[in-house]
């Protein structure tokens, strides 16, 4: 069964050994290829309090099963429920574990119905893995309280089958939730995308919950062996890839992440540290090794016959019959690094299902609008991130590195961290270096796939062709918080001509 988050994350975050035990067992449960278990789910609305928590929400054979896990012992005395820890101390509970599970199940039902999911079958279950049998009490079916005897993967699978066997039936006249839609909604409700740097504050808070598009893609990745994910810069392709790789590794599959962009190793490494996932740049791939799953980031850079033939050898079962995921932005980033052959891309598309990421979760609205205005590039709906206006700077003389340095110094003087400021030359393809004032200076080739809080763009193209447009696109879309563009008078004239040419082309 797929776990969200991955088992390693649950084991590090779970509040009890009992939850860790149940997570390990759920991971090993088989029998329903569409099954997913979400751990430690915060529910946004609740009948009695603003936020409730379900230890697990499991989608099993089309039924949503809400699970409350209680470690140690559980007893009822004089009508009051207590948990008993390993030292024998009693702790009063606000209600019976079954009442807690049912309350969370009703809260989840209300949330999804408010979002238009329709009616769906749901059950509430209690698991007490440390005791031999549940306490005797009236108010629930014996099948809905699992104890030590059920604590094996086979036992848990049989218990879940028993729970859903006599599940609820939709009332007459009520719209039923479609299982595919329900699955995507659960991914969206409970998946939290990785947080990279807490210093980003409010800008990142709005992006911690998976967007509808990201949840739809995660659901598709879990169900389908071969998937192409299309998305513009800033739509979260690389973060979705990380979550997908964790899920695949959790299933015991051998997993490879590969890419062409030279700087992506540093991005992926902290996200998969300590996991059984190989991270290898395309030009360093081993000669004799096949993986159960191959995930390719920035796949537009490797969209050639030779590169795809090479990837074919890495996949157990080959590209046509094996399991792979490719993430790409072919319209706007296909001419910065590597090579892109449309005929090859069409062939690859015929081998997979295609899903789209269409909500920008990186760039501010102002940045998205500038990119759309001058380049006509689709970087997704700018509906999430609010921030500063794009700053156009025209210093005296030529717009060179000295002017960019002065702008970067002012950004730091206004409160930014020096390490959060990048300077990008749009006409360079050199590796990162430092400016005279000590700021990172990089190029579209090495910035592609990455991001920074504040970006100063300088050295704009003198002529705009396909490659120049792609380089400018990459440079402008790296910023999360602020974007400053250094322009000379000549740059302004060139940009105005670019805008006229684009409008005329319409």
PDB file of N, CA and C in Angstrom, residues 140-221:
ATOM      1  N   UNK A 140     -20.073  -0.471  18.973  1.00  0.00           N
ATOM      2  CA  UNK A 140     -19.369  -0.630  17.718  1.00  0.00           C
ATOM      3  C   UNK A 140     -19.334  -2.105  17.334  1.00  0.00           C
ATOM      4  N   UNK A 141     -19.104  -2.334  16.067  1.00  0.00           N
ATOM      5  CA  UNK A 141     -18.976  -3.698  15.567  1.00  0.00           C
ATOM      6  C   UNK A 141     -17.611  -4.267  15.959  1.00  0.00           C
ATOM      7  N   UNK A 142     -17.533  -5.550  16.320  1.00  0.00           N
ATOM      8  CA  UNK A 142     -16.235  -6.141  16.666  1.00  0.00           C
ATOM      9  C   UNK A 142     -15.215  -6.033  15.539  1.00  0.00           C
ATOM     10  N   UNK A 143     -15.691  -6.018  14.294  1.00  0.00           N
ATOM     11  CA  UNK A 143     -14.770  -5.930  13.157  1.00  0.00           C
ATOM     12  C   UNK A 143     -14.049  -4.602  13.099  1.00  0.00           C
ATOM     13  N   UNK A 144     -14.559  -3.583  13.817  1.00  0.00           N
ATOM     14  CA  UNK A 144     -14.037  -2.229  13.693  1.00  0.00           C
ATOM     15  C   UNK A 144     -13.066  -1.850  14.810  1.00  0.00           C
ATOM     16  N   UNK A 145     -12.716  -2.812  15.655  1.00  0.00           N
ATOM     17  CA  UNK A 145     -11.670  -2.579  16.666  1.00  0.00           C
ATOM     18  C   UNK A 145     -10.649  -3.691  16.504  1.00  0.00           C
ATOM     19  N   UNK A 146      -9.451  -3.348  16.064  1.00  0.00           N
ATOM     20  CA  UNK A 146      -8.404  -4.324  15.783  1.00  0.00           C
ATOM     21  C   UNK A 146      -7.389  -4.306  16.910  1.00  0.00           C
ATOM     22  N   UNK A 147      -6.891  -5.484  17.261  1.00  0.00           N
ATOM     23  CA  UNK A 147      -5.956  -5.599  18.373  1.00  0.00           C
ATOM     24  C   UNK A 147      -4.742  -6.432  17.954  1.00  0.00           C
ATOM     25  N   UNK A 148      -3.994  -6.928  18.934  1.00  0.00           N
ATOM     26  CA  UNK A 148      -2.696  -7.558  18.685  1.00  0.00           C
ATOM     27  C   UNK A 148      -2.787  -8.718  17.697  1.00  0.00           C
ATOM     28  N   UNK A 149      -3.845  -9.498  17.765  1.00  0.00           N
ATOM     29  CA  UNK A 149      -3.974 -10.649  16.879  1.00  0.00           C
ATOM     30  C   UNK A 149      -4.053 -10.262  15.411  1.00  0.00           C
ATOM     31  N   UNK A 150      -4.411  -9.019  15.124  1.00  0.00           N
ATOM     32  CA  UNK A 150      -4.519  -8.556  13.731  1.00  0.00           C
ATOM     33  C   UNK A 150      -3.229  -7.929  13.226  1.00  0.00           C
ATOM     34  N   UNK A 151      -2.188  -7.890  14.080  1.00  0.00           N
ATOM     35  CA  UNK A 151      -1.000  -7.107  13.745  1.00  0.00           C
ATOM     36  C   UNK A 151       0.014  -7.869  12.891  1.00  0.00           C
ATOM     37  N   UNK A 152      -0.414  -8.159  11.671  1.00  0.00           N
ATOM     38  CA  UNK A 152       0.463  -8.630  10.605  1.00  0.00           C
ATOM     39  C   UNK A 152      -0.104  -8.046   9.328  1.00  0.00           C
ATOM     40  N   UNK A 153       0.702  -8.026   8.260  1.00  0.00           N
ATOM     41  CA  UNK A 153       0.193  -7.465   7.013  1.00  0.00           C
ATOM     42  C   UNK A 153      -1.023  -8.242   6.537  1.00  0.00           C
ATOM     43  N   UNK A 154      -0.952  -9.575   6.613  1.00  0.00           N
ATOM     44  CA  UNK A 154      -2.094 -10.388   6.185  1.00  0.00           C
ATOM     45  C   UNK A 154      -3.293 -10.174   7.100  1.00  0.00           C
ATOM     46  N   UNK A 155      -3.012 -10.087   8.421  1.00  0.00           N
ATOM     47  CA  UNK A 155      -4.109  -9.857   9.364  1.00  0.00           C
ATOM     48  C   UNK A 155      -4.790  -8.523   9.138  1.00  0.00           C
ATOM     49  N   UNK A 156      -3.989  -7.500   8.892  1.00  0.00           N
ATOM     50  CA  UNK A 156      -4.556  -6.177   8.668  1.00  0.00           C
ATOM     51  C   UNK A 156      -5.337  -6.133   7.356  1.00  0.00           C
ATOM     52  N   UNK A 157      -4.819  -6.798   6.329  1.00  0.00           N
ATOM     53  CA  UNK A 157      -5.549  -6.847   5.062  1.00  0.00           C
ATOM     54  C   UNK A 157      -6.907  -7.525   5.254  1.00  0.00           C
ATOM     55  N   UNK A 158      -6.921  -8.658   5.953  1.00  0.00           N
ATOM     56  CA  UNK A 158      -8.183  -9.343   6.200  1.00  0.00           C
ATOM     57  C   UNK A 158      -9.134  -8.498   7.025  1.00  0.00           C
ATOM     58  N   UNK A 159      -8.584  -7.781   8.017  1.00  0.00           N
ATOM     59  CA  UNK A 159      -9.429  -6.925   8.853  1.00  0.00           C
ATOM     60  C   UNK A 159     -10.035  -5.787   8.045  1.00  0.00           C
ATOM     61  N   UNK A 160      -9.243  -5.166   7.156  1.00  0.00           N
ATOM     62  CA  UNK A 160      -9.777  -4.090   6.318  1.00  0.00           C
ATOM     63  C   UNK A 160     -10.853  -4.625   5.384  1.00  0.00           C
ATOM     64  N   UNK A 161     -10.633  -5.822   4.841  1.00  0.00           N
ATOM     65  CA  UNK A 161     -11.666  -6.423   3.987  1.00  0.00           C
ATOM     66  C   UNK A 161     -12.955  -6.624   4.777  1.00  0.00           C
ATOM     67  N   UNK A 162     -12.824  -7.072   6.037  1.00  0.00           N
ATOM     68  CA  UNK A 162     -14.009  -7.256   6.866  1.00  0.00           C
ATOM     69  C   UNK A 162     -14.723  -5.959   7.170  1.00  0.00           C
ATOM     70  N   UNK A 163     -13.962  -4.885   7.358  1.00  0.00           N
ATOM     71  CA  UNK A 163     -14.553  -3.578   7.659  1.00  0.00           C
ATOM     72  C   UNK A 163     -15.398  -3.074   6.491  1.00  0.00           C
ATOM     73  N   UNK A 164     -14.864  -3.231   5.265  1.00  0.00           N
ATOM     74  CA  UNK A 164     -15.555  -2.642   4.116  1.00  0.00           C
ATOM     75  C   UNK A 164     -16.578  -3.584   3.485  1.00  0.00           C
ATOM     76  N   UNK A 165     -16.561  -4.876   3.914  1.00  0.00           N
ATOM     77  CA  UNK A 165     -17.435  -5.857   3.257  1.00  0.00           C
ATOM     78  C   UNK A 165     -18.905  -5.462   3.355  1.00  0.00           C
ATOM     79  N   UNK A 166     -19.313  -4.988   4.488  1.00  0.00           N
ATOM     80  CA  UNK A 166     -20.710  -4.590   4.690  1.00  0.00           C
ATOM     81  C   UNK A 166     -20.831  -3.078   4.850  1.00  0.00           C
ATOM     82  N   UNK A 167     -20.092  -2.371   4.017  1.00  0.00           N
ATOM     83  CA  UNK A 167     -20.070  -0.917   4.104  1.00  0.00           C
ATOM     84  C   UNK A 167     -21.394  -0.273   3.736  1.00  0.00           C
ATOM     85  N   UNK A 168     -21.450   1.003   4.001  1.00  0.00           N
ATOM     86  CA  UNK A 168     -22.680   1.753   3.746  1.00  0.00           C
ATOM     87  C   UNK A 168     -23.015   1.786   2.260  1.00  0.00           C
ATOM     88  N   UNK A 169     -24.305   1.935   1.972  1.00  0.00           N
ATOM     89  CA  UNK A 169     -24.800   2.051   0.597  1.00  0.00           C
ATOM     90  C   UNK A 169     -25.333   3.462   0.406  1.00  0.00           C
ATOM     91  N   UNK A 170     -25.076   4.045  -0.751  1.00  0.00           N
ATOM     92  CA  UNK A 170     -25.494   5.425  -1.019  1.00  0.00           C
ATOM     93  C   UNK A 170     -27.010   5.543  -0.941  1.00  0.00           C
ATOM     94  N   UNK A 171     -27.508   6.566  -0.219  1.00  0.00           N
ATOM     95  CA  UNK A 171     -28.959   6.810  -0.188  1.00  0.00           C
ATOM     96  C   UNK A 171     -29.478   7.117  -1.587  1.00  0.00           C
ATOM     97  N   UNK A 172     -30.728   6.805  -1.811  1.00  0.00           N
ATOM     98  CA  UNK A 172     -31.336   7.080  -3.113  1.00  0.00           C
ATOM     99  C   UNK A 172     -31.290   8.567  -3.434  1.00  0.00           C
ATOM    100  N   UNK A 173     -30.942   8.854  -4.675  1.00  0.00           N
ATOM    101  CA  UNK A 173     -30.967  10.233  -5.147  1.00  0.00           C
ATOM    102  C   UNK A 173     -29.731  11.036  -4.834  1.00  0.00           C
ATOM    103  N   UNK A 174     -28.763  10.460  -4.093  1.00  0.00           N
ATOM    104  CA  UNK A 174     -27.549  11.217  -3.764  1.00  0.00           C
ATOM    105  C   UNK A 174     -26.454  10.944  -4.785  1.00  0.00           C
ATOM    106  N   UNK A 175     -25.763  12.003  -5.156  1.00  0.00           N
ATOM    107  CA  UNK A 175     -24.640  11.874  -6.073  1.00  0.00           C
ATOM    108  C   UNK A 175     -23.500  11.112  -5.400  1.00  0.00           C
ATOM    109  N   UNK A 176     -22.995  10.092  -6.075  1.00  0.00           N
ATOM    110  CA  UNK A 176     -21.871   9.317  -5.547  1.00  0.00           C
ATOM    111  C   UNK A 176     -20.550   9.926  -5.995  1.00  0.00           C
ATOM    112  N   UNK A 177     -19.559   9.903  -5.131  1.00  0.00           N
ATOM    113  CA  UNK A 177     -18.226  10.380  -5.493  1.00  0.00           C
ATOM    114  C   UNK A 177     -17.582   9.384  -6.445  1.00  0.00           C
ATOM    115  N   UNK A 178     -16.962   9.892  -7.507  1.00  0.00           N
ATOM    116  CA  UNK A 178     -16.188   9.042  -8.404  1.00  0.00           C
ATOM    117  C   UNK A 178     -14.882   8.668  -7.704  1.00  0.00           C
ATOM    118  N   UNK A 179     -14.507   7.396  -7.780  1.00  0.00           N
ATOM    119  CA  UNK A 179     -13.345   6.930  -7.035  1.00  0.00           C
ATOM    120  C   UNK A 179     -12.061   7.652  -7.453  1.00  0.00           C
ATOM    121  N   UNK A 180     -11.897   7.877  -8.766  1.00  0.00           N
ATOM    122  CA  UNK A 180     -10.694   8.593  -9.200  1.00  0.00           C
ATOM    123  C   UNK A 180     -10.645   9.997  -8.644  1.00  0.00           C
ATOM    124  N   UNK A 181     -11.800  10.673  -8.630  1.00  0.00           N
ATOM    125  CA  UNK A 181     -11.866  12.032  -8.104  1.00  0.00           C
ATOM    126  C   UNK A 181     -11.645  12.029  -6.597  1.00  0.00           C
ATOM    127  N   UNK A 182     -12.225  11.050  -5.903  1.00  0.00           N
ATOM    128  CA  UNK A 182     -12.055  10.968  -4.453  1.00  0.00           C
ATOM    129  C   UNK A 182     -10.597  10.738  -4.101  1.00  0.00           C
ATOM    130  N   UNK A 183      -9.945   9.868  -4.859  1.00  0.00           N
ATOM    131  CA  UNK A 183      -8.534   9.581  -4.613  1.00  0.00           C
ATOM    132  C   UNK A 183      -7.682  10.835  -4.787  1.00  0.00           C
ATOM    133  N   UNK A 184      -7.935  11.587  -5.859  1.00  0.00           N
ATOM    134  CA  UNK A 184      -7.187  12.824  -6.094  1.00  0.00           C
ATOM    135  C   UNK A 184      -7.455  13.837  -4.995  1.00  0.00           C
ATOM    136  N   UNK A 185      -8.701  13.922  -4.537  1.00  0.00           N
ATOM    137  CA  UNK A 185      -9.031  14.879  -3.470  1.00  0.00           C
ATOM    138  C   UNK A 185      -8.326  14.514  -2.171  1.00  0.00           C
ATOM    139  N   UNK A 186      -8.221  13.233  -1.877  1.00  0.00           N
ATOM    140  CA  UNK A 186      -7.515  12.824  -0.663  1.00  0.00           C
ATOM    141  C   UNK A 186      -6.032  13.165  -0.756  1.00  0.00           C
ATOM    142  N   UNK A 187      -5.429  12.940  -1.923  1.00  0.00           N
ATOM    143  CA  UNK A 187      -4.031  13.343  -2.104  1.00  0.00           C
ATOM    144  C   UNK A 187      -3.891  14.850  -1.885  1.00  0.00           C
ATOM    145  N   UNK A 188      -4.823  15.619  -2.427  1.00  0.00           N
ATOM    146  CA  UNK A 188      -4.734  17.071  -2.290  1.00  0.00           C
ATOM    147  C   UNK A 188      -4.971  17.543  -0.874  1.00  0.00           C
ATOM    148  N   UNK A 189      -5.884  16.882  -0.166  1.00  0.00           N
ATOM    149  CA  UNK A 189      -6.216  17.292   1.186  1.00  0.00           C
ATOM    150  C   UNK A 189      -5.092  17.001   2.170  1.00  0.00           C
ATOM    151  N   UNK A 190      -4.373  15.894   1.953  1.00  0.00           N
ATOM    152  CA  UNK A 190      -3.467  15.422   2.985  1.00  0.00           C
ATOM    153  C   UNK A 190      -1.996  15.401   2.606  1.00  0.00           C
ATOM    154  N   UNK A 191      -1.656  15.657   1.342  1.00  0.00           N
ATOM    155  CA  UNK A 191      -0.244  15.686   0.964  1.00  0.00           C
ATOM    156  C   UNK A 191       0.332  17.061   1.268  1.00  0.00           C
ATOM    157  N   UNK A 192       1.456  17.076   1.944  1.00  0.00           N
ATOM    158  CA  UNK A 192       2.177  18.323   2.193  1.00  0.00           C
ATOM    159  C   UNK A 192       3.459  18.290   1.375  1.00  0.00           C
ATOM    160  N   UNK A 193       3.629  19.274   0.512  1.00  0.00           N
ATOM    161  CA  UNK A 193       4.841  19.302  -0.307  1.00  0.00           C
ATOM    162  C   UNK A 193       6.034  19.698   0.561  1.00  0.00           C
ATOM    163  N   UNK A 194       7.238  19.300   0.169  1.00  0.00           N
ATOM    164  CA  UNK A 194       8.413  19.570   1.012  1.00  0.00           C
ATOM    165  C   UNK A 194       8.629  21.060   1.257  1.00  0.00           C
ATOM    166  N   UNK A 195       9.010  21.403   2.484  1.00  0.00           N
ATOM    167  CA  UNK A 195       9.377  22.773   2.831  1.00  0.00           C
ATOM    168  C   UNK A 195      10.898  22.854   2.810  1.00  0.00           C
ATOM    169  N   UNK A 196      11.437  23.763   2.018  1.00  0.00           N
ATOM    170  CA  UNK A 196      12.885  23.794   1.818  1.00  0.00           C
ATOM    171  C   UNK A 196      13.576  24.678   2.840  1.00  0.00           C
ATOM    172  N   UNK A 197      12.991  25.823   3.145  1.00  0.00           N
ATOM    173  CA  UNK A 197      13.693  26.787   3.996  1.00  0.00           C
ATOM    174  C   UNK A 197      12.661  27.583   4.789  1.00  0.00           C
ATOM    175  N   UNK A 198      12.658  27.406   6.109  1.00  0.00           N
ATOM    176  CA  UNK A 198      11.658  28.063   6.940  1.00  0.00           C
ATOM    177  C   UNK A 198      11.755  29.577   6.895  1.00  0.00           C
ATOM    178  N   UNK A 199      12.894  30.122   6.482  1.00  0.00           N
ATOM    179  CA  UNK A 199      13.063  31.582   6.437  1.00  0.00           C
ATOM    180  C   UNK A 199      12.149  32.221   5.405  1.00  0.00           C
ATOM    181  N   UNK A 200      11.563  31.408   4.521  1.00  0.00           N
ATOM    182  CA  UNK A 200      10.709  31.988   3.485  1.00  0.00           C
ATOM    183  C   UNK A 200       9.380  32.471   4.052  1.00  0.00           C
ATOM    184  N   UNK A 201       9.012  32.026   5.234  1.00  0.00           N
ATOM    185  CA  UNK A 201       7.874  32.586   5.925  1.00  0.00           C
ATOM    186  C   UNK A 201       6.578  32.477   5.165  1.00  0.00           C
ATOM    187  N   UNK A 202       5.817  33.576   5.154  1.00  0.00           N
ATOM    188  CA  UNK A 202       4.462  33.573   4.626  1.00  0.00           C
ATOM    189  C   UNK A 202       4.404  33.217   3.150  1.00  0.00           C
ATOM    190  N   UNK A 203       5.443  33.550   2.412  1.00  0.00           N
ATOM    191  CA  UNK A 203       5.439  33.245   0.983  1.00  0.00           C
ATOM    192  C   UNK A 203       5.301  31.751   0.767  1.00  0.00           C
ATOM    193  N   UNK A 204       5.913  30.946   1.643  1.00  0.00           N
ATOM    194  CA  UNK A 204       5.884  29.501   1.476  1.00  0.00           C
ATOM    195  C   UNK A 204       4.694  28.863   2.175  1.00  0.00           C
ATOM    196  N   UNK A 205       4.144  29.487   3.218  1.00  0.00           N
ATOM    197  CA  UNK A 205       3.040  28.885   3.947  1.00  0.00           C
ATOM    198  C   UNK A 205       1.893  28.506   3.029  1.00  0.00           C
ATOM    199  N   UNK A 206       1.568  29.348   2.067  1.00  0.00           N
ATOM    200  CA  UNK A 206       0.457  29.074   1.177  1.00  0.00           C
ATOM    201  C   UNK A 206       0.755  27.913   0.241  1.00  0.00           C
ATOM    202  N   UNK A 207       1.993  27.484   0.169  1.00  0.00           N
ATOM    203  CA  UNK A 207       2.377  26.455  -0.783  1.00  0.00           C
ATOM    204  C   UNK A 207       2.627  25.108  -0.127  1.00  0.00           C
ATOM    205  N   UNK A 208       2.406  24.972   1.195  1.00  0.00           N
ATOM    206  CA  UNK A 208       2.737  23.720   1.861  1.00  0.00           C
ATOM    207  C   UNK A 208       1.737  22.622   1.525  1.00  0.00           C
ATOM    208  N   UNK A 209       0.481  22.964   1.330  1.00  0.00           N
ATOM    209  CA  UNK A 209      -0.516  21.970   0.953  1.00  0.00           C
ATOM    210  C   UNK A 209      -0.441  21.737  -0.547  1.00  0.00           C
ATOM    211  N   UNK A 210      -0.503  20.483  -0.953  1.00  0.00           N
ATOM    212  CA  UNK A 210      -0.451  20.173  -2.379  1.00  0.00           C
ATOM    213  C   UNK A 210      -1.601  20.859  -3.103  1.00  0.00           C
ATOM    214  N   UNK A 211      -1.308  21.458  -4.244  1.00  0.00           N
ATOM    215  CA  UNK A 211      -2.362  22.067  -5.048  1.00  0.00           C
ATOM    216  C   UNK A 211      -3.206  20.975  -5.682  1.00  0.00           C
ATOM    217  N   UNK A 212      -4.358  21.377  -6.229  1.00  0.00           N
ATOM    218  CA  UNK A 212      -5.222  20.400  -6.892  1.00  0.00           C
ATOM    219  C   UNK A 212      -4.487  19.700  -8.024  1.00  0.00           C
ATOM    220  N   UNK A 213      -3.686  20.476  -8.775  1.00  0.00           N
ATOM    221  CA  UNK A 213      -2.935  19.886  -9.875  1.00  0.00           C
ATOM    222  C   UNK A 213      -1.876  18.919  -9.377  1.00  0.00           C
ATOM    223  N   UNK A 214      -1.148  19.298  -8.321  1.00  0.00           N
ATOM    224  CA  UNK A 214      -0.124  18.418  -7.772  1.00  0.00           C
ATOM    225  C   UNK A 214      -0.735  17.133  -7.226  1.00  0.00           C
ATOM    226  N   UNK A 215      -1.880  17.248  -6.539  1.00  0.00           N
ATOM    227  CA  UNK A 215      -2.515  16.047  -5.999  1.00  0.00           C
ATOM    228  C   UNK A 215      -3.019  15.144  -7.113  1.00  0.00           C
ATOM    229  N   UNK A 216      -3.524  15.737  -8.192  1.00  0.00           N
ATOM    230  CA  UNK A 216      -3.981  14.942  -9.336  1.00  0.00           C
ATOM    231  C   UNK A 216      -2.805  14.183  -9.956  1.00  0.00           C
ATOM    232  N   UNK A 217      -1.662  14.854 -10.059  1.00  0.00           N
ATOM    233  CA  UNK A 217      -0.477  14.210 -10.623  1.00  0.00           C
ATOM    234  C   UNK A 217       0.015  13.095  -9.699  1.00  0.00           C
ATOM    235  N   UNK A 218       0.071  13.339  -8.388  1.00  0.00           N
ATOM    236  CA  UNK A 218       0.515  12.312  -7.451  1.00  0.00           C
ATOM    237  C   UNK A 218      -0.382  11.088  -7.504  1.00  0.00           C
ATOM    238  N   UNK A 219      -1.686  11.312  -7.615  1.00  0.00           N
ATOM    239  CA  UNK A 219      -2.610  10.186  -7.722  1.00  0.00           C
ATOM    240  C   UNK A 219      -2.363   9.414  -9.015  1.00  0.00           C
ATOM    241  N   UNK A 220      -2.130  10.127 -10.117  1.00  0.00           N
ATOM    242  CA  UNK A 220      -1.869   9.465 -11.402  1.00  0.00           C
ATOM    243  C   UNK A 220      -0.564   8.688 -11.359  1.00  0.00           C
ATOM    244  N   UNK A 221       0.457   9.255 -10.724  1.00  0.00           N
ATOM    245  CA  UNK A 221       1.748   8.577 -10.639  1.00  0.00           C
ATOM    246  C   UNK A 221       1.641   7.281  -9.846  1.00  0.00           C
TER     247      UNK A 221
END
